[in-house]
Coordinates of C-alpha atoms in Angstrom, one line a residue:
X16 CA -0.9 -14.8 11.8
X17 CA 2.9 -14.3 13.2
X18 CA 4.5 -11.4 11.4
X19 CA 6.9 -11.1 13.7
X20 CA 10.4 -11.5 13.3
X21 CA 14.1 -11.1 14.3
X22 CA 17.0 -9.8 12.1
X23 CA 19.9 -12.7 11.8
X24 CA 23.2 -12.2 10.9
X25 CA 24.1 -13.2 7.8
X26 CA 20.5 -11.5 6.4
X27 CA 20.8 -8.5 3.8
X28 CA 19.9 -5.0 4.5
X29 CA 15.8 -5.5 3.4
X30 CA 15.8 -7.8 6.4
X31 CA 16.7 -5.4 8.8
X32 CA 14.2 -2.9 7.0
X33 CA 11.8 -5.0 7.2
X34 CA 12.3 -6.1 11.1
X35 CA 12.3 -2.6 11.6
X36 CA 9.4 -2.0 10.3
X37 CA 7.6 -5.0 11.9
X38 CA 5.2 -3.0 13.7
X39 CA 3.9 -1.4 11.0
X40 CA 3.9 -4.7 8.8
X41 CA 1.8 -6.6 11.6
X42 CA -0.7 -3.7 11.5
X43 CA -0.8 -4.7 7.6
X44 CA -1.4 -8.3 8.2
X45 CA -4.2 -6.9 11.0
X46 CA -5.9 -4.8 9.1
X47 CA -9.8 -6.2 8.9
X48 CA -10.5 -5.4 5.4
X49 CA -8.0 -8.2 4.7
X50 CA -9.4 -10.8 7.3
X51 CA -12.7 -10.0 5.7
X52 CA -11.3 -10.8 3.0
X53 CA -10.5 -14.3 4.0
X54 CA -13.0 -14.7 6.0
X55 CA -15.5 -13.9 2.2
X56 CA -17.5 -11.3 4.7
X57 CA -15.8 -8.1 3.3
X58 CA -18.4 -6.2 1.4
X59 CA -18.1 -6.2 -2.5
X60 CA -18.3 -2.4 -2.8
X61 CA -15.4 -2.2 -0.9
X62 CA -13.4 -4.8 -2.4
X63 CA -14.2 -2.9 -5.8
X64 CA -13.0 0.2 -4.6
X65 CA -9.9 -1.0 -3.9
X66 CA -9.4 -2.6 -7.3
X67 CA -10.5 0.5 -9.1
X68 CA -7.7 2.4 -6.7
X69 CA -5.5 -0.2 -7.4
X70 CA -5.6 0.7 -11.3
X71 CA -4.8 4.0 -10.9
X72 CA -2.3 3.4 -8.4
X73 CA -0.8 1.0 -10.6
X74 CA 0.8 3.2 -13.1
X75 CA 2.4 5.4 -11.3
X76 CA 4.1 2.4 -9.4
X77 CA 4.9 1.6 -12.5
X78 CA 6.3 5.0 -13.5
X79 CA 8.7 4.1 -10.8
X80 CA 9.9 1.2 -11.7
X81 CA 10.5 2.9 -15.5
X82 CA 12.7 5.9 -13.8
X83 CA 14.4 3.5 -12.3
X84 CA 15.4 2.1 -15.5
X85 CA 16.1 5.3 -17.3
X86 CA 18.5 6.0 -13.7
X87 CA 20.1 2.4 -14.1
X88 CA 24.1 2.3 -13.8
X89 CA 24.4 -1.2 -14.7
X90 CA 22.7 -3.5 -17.3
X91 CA 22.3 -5.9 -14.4
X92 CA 19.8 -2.9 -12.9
X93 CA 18.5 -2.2 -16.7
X94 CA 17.3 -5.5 -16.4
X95 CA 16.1 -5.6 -13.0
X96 CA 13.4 -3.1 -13.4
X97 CA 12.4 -3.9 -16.5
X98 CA 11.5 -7.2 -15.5
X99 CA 9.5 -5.6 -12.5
X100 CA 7.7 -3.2 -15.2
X101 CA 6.9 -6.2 -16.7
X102 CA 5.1 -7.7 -13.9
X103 CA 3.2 -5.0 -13.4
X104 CA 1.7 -4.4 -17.2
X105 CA 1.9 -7.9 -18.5
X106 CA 0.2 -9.2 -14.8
X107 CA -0.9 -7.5 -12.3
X108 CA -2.9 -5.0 -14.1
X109 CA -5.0 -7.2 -16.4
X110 CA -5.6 -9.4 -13.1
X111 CA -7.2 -6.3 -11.7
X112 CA -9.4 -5.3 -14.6
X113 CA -10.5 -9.1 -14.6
X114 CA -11.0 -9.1 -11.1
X115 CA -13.3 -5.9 -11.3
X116 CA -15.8 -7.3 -14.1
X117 CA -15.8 -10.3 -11.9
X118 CA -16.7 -8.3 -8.6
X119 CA -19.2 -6.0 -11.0
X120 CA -20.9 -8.8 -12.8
X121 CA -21.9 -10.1 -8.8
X122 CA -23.6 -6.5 -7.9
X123 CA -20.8 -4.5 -6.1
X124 CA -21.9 -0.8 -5.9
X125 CA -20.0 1.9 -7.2
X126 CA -18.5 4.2 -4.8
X127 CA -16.9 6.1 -7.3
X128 CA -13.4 4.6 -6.7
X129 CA -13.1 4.8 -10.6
X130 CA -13.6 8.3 -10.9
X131 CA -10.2 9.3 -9.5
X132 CA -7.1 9.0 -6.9
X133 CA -8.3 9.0 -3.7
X134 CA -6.6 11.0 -0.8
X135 CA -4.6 8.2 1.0
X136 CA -3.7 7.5 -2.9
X137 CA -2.3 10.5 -3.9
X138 CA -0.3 10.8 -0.7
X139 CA 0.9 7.1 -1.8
X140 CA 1.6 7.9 -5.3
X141 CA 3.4 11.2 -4.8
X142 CA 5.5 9.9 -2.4
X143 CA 6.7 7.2 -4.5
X144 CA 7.2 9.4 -7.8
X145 CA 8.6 12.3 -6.0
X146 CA 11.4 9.7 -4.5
X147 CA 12.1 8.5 -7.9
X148 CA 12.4 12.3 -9.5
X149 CA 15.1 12.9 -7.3
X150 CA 16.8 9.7 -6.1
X151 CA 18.4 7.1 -7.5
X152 CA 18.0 3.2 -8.6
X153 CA 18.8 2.6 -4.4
X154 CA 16.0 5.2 -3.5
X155 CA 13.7 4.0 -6.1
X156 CA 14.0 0.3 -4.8
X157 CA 13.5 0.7 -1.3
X158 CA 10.4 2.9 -2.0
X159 CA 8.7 0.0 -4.5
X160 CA 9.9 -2.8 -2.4
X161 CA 7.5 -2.4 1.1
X162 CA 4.2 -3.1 -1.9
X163 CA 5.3 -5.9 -3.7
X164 CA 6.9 -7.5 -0.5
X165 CA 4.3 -7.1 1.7
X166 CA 1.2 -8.2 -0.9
X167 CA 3.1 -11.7 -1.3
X168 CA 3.5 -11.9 2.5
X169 CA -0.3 -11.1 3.1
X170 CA -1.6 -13.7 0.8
X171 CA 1.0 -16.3 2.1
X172 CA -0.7 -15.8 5.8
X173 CA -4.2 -16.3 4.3
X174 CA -3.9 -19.0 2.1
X175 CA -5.2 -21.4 4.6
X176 CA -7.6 -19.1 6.2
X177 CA -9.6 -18.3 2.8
X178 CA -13.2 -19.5 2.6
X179 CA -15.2 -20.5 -0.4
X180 CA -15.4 -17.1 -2.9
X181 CA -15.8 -16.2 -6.5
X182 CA -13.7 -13.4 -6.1
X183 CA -11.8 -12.8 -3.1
X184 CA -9.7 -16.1 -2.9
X185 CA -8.7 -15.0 -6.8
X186 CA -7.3 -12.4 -5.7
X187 CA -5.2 -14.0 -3.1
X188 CA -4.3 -16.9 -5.7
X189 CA -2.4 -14.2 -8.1
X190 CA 0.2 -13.4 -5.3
X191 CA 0.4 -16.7 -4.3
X192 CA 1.7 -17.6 -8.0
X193 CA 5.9 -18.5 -8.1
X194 CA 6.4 -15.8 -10.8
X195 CA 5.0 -13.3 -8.5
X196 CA 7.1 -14.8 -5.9
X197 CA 10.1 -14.3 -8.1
X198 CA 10.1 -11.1 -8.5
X199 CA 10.0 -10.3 -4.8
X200 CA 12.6 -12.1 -4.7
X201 CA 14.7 -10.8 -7.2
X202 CA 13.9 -6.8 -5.9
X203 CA 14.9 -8.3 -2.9
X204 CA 18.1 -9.5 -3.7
X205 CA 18.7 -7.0 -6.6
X206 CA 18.2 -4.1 -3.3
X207 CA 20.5 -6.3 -1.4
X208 CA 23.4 -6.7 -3.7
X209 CA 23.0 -2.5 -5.0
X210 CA 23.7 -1.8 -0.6
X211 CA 26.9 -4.4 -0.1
X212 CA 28.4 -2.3 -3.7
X213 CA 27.9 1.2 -2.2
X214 CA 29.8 2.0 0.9
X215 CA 27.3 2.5 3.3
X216 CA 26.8 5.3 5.9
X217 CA 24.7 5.5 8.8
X218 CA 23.3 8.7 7.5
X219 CA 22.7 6.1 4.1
X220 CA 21.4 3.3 5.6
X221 CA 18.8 5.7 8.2
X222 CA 18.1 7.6 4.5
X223 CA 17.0 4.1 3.2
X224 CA 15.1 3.1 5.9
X225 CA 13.3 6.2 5.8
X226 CA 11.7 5.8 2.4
X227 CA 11.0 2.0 3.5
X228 CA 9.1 3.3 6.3
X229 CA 7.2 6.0 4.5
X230 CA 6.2 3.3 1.6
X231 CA 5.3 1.0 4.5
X232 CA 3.0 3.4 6.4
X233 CA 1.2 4.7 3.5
X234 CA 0.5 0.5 2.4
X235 CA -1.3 0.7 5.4
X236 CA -3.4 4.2 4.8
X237 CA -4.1 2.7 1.6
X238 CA -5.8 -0.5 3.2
X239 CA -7.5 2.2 5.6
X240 CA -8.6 4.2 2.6
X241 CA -10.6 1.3 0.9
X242 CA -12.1 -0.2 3.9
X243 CA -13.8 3.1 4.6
X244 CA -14.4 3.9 0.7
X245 CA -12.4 7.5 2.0
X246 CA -12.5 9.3 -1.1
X247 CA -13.2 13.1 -2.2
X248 CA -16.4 14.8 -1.3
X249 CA -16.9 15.7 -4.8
X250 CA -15.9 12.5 -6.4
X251 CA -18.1 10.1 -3.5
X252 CA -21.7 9.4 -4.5
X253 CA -24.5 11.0 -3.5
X254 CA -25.5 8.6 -0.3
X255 CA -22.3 8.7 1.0
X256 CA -21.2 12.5 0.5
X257 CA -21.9 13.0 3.9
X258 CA -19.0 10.3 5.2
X259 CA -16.5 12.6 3.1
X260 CA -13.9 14.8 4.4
X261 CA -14.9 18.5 4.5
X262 CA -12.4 21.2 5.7
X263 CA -13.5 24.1 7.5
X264 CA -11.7 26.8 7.4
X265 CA -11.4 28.9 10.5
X266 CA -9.3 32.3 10.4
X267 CA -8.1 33.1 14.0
X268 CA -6.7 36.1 12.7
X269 CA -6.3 38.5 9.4
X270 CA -4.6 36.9 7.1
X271 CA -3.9 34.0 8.9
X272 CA -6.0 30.2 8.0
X273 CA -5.4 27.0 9.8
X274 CA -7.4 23.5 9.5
X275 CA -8.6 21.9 12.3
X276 CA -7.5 18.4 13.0
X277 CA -9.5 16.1 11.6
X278 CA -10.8 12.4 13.3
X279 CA -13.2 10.3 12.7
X280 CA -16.6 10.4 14.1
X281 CA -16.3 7.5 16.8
X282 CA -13.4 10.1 18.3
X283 CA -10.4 7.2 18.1
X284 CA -7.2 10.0 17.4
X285 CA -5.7 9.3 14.6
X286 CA -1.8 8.5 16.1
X287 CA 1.2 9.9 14.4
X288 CA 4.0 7.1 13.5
X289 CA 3.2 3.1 12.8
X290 CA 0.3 1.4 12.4
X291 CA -0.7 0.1 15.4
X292 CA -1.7 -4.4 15.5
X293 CA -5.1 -4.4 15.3
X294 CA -5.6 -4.5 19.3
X295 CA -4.9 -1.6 19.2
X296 CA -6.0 -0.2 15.7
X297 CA -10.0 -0.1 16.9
X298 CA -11.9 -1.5 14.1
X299 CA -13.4 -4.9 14.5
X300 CA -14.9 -7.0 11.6
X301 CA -18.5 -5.6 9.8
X302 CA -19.1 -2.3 8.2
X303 CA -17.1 0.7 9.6
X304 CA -19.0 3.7 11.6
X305 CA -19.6 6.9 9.8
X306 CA -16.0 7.9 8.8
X307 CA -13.7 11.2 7.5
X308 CA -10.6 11.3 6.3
X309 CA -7.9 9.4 8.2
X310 CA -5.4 11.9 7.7
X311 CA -1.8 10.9 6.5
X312 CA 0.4 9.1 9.2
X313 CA 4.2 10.3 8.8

């Protein structure tokens, strides 16, 4: 799948976001819970623990989107996110619950991805309600815009890799769909149009592309988080308890506690920045090693 691509002149400023961010987007694209996926070889307890995470992460995405229209400053962006909020209540989250009876009815375990947020999910969450607490509809837009941007691009590059599956090529469908499509585009070029109206600084336009970063990063721990069913020790089943993260707390001196960094159990670092392509991300197809948490890339 080519991912990669280079800003033209003439493009608007989510182009050069997004070229900026390519490295992180082809990790996306790489990631194997998605060729799985297409491939019909990803395991159905993962692919329902994503869906479950995806219904709580939902509502808070949508939060966003809501904020945003309480923040509007023109009917033009009153109408924009409503239109998004839309989407996401009237669409996206009944295609989930109907995906998960689907994906239940055909045996997936239950790795207690209903139970609550997982780690990678709060980090995801927070981020983006925190951003729309204290910024504006500019802020709140280019910290929504990496998820619904990059789901439409993912399903476009596995169309026509999908094999045969009750489920998994479903879920692919949905973002495939032109009203879906329309909506990315319309954030797209609602984001576009709200950046030629303000004058923009460097210090603006590096702020921007901050949040776009962050938003695109944690797109990626959330993939991470699902393929290895990373949630809390206390919330995981019994069986896999033991693949949980557990902090230990060691006290090098009075008064004083620091956490040791964490990795998983194959001993691959976990890198500060981007996502790497998945050369260079370590994980091949099949089920994933014993694992703890990934920690938060930032």
């Amino acid at each position: 799948m080519t991912t990669s691509r280079a800003a033209r002149p003439g493009q608007g400023f989510s182009d050069s976001l997004r070229t900026q961010c390519d490295r992180i987007w082809a990790g996306l694209h790489a990631h194997p819970f998605l060729g799985e996926l297409a491939r019909g070889t990803l395991p159905l307890d993962r692919f329902r623990f994503f869906i479950e995470q995806d219904l709580l992460f939902l509502p808070a995405f949508a939060r966003c989107m809501a904020l945003g229209a309480a923040k509007s400053g023109s009917e033009t962006e009153l109408d924009f996110f409503s239109r998004q909020l839309d989407g996401i209540i009237r669409l996206e989250m009944p295609s989930n619950r109907r995906l998960l009876d689907q994906v239940i009815s055909l045996g997936a375990e239950d790795r207690g991805g209903s139970l609550g947020m997982a780690p990678a999910n709060v980090a995801y969450t927070s981020f983006l309600l925190a951003t729309a607490a204290a910024g504006g509809p500019l802020e709140i837009t280019a910290a929504i815009l990496p998820c619904s941007w990059s789901y439409i691009e993912i399903a476009r590059g596995l169309k026509d890799q999908l094999a045969e599956h009750p489920v998994y090529a479903d879920w692919v469908g949905f973002y495939l769909q032109e009203e879906e499509a329309d909506l990315v585009k319309n954030m797209r070029e609602t984001f576009d149009q709200m950046t030629r109206r303000e004058v923009m600084s460097d210090d603006r336009r590096r702020q921007l592309g901050e949040i776009f970063t962050m938003s695109s990063r944690l797109e990626g721990m959330f993939w991470e988080m699902v393929y290895t069913l990373d949630q809390w020790p206390d919330l995981a089943p019994p069986d896999q308890a033991s693949l949980a993260f557990t902090p230990v707390l060691r006290r090098r001196r009075p008064g004083r506690v620091r956490f040791p960094r964490i990795t998983p159990t194959s001993g691959r670092e976990i890198r500060a920045g981007p996502l790497a392509p998945r050369g260079e991300h370590g994980t091949g197809g099949g089920s994933p090693p014993s694992v703890r948490s990934k920690g938060l890339r930032s």
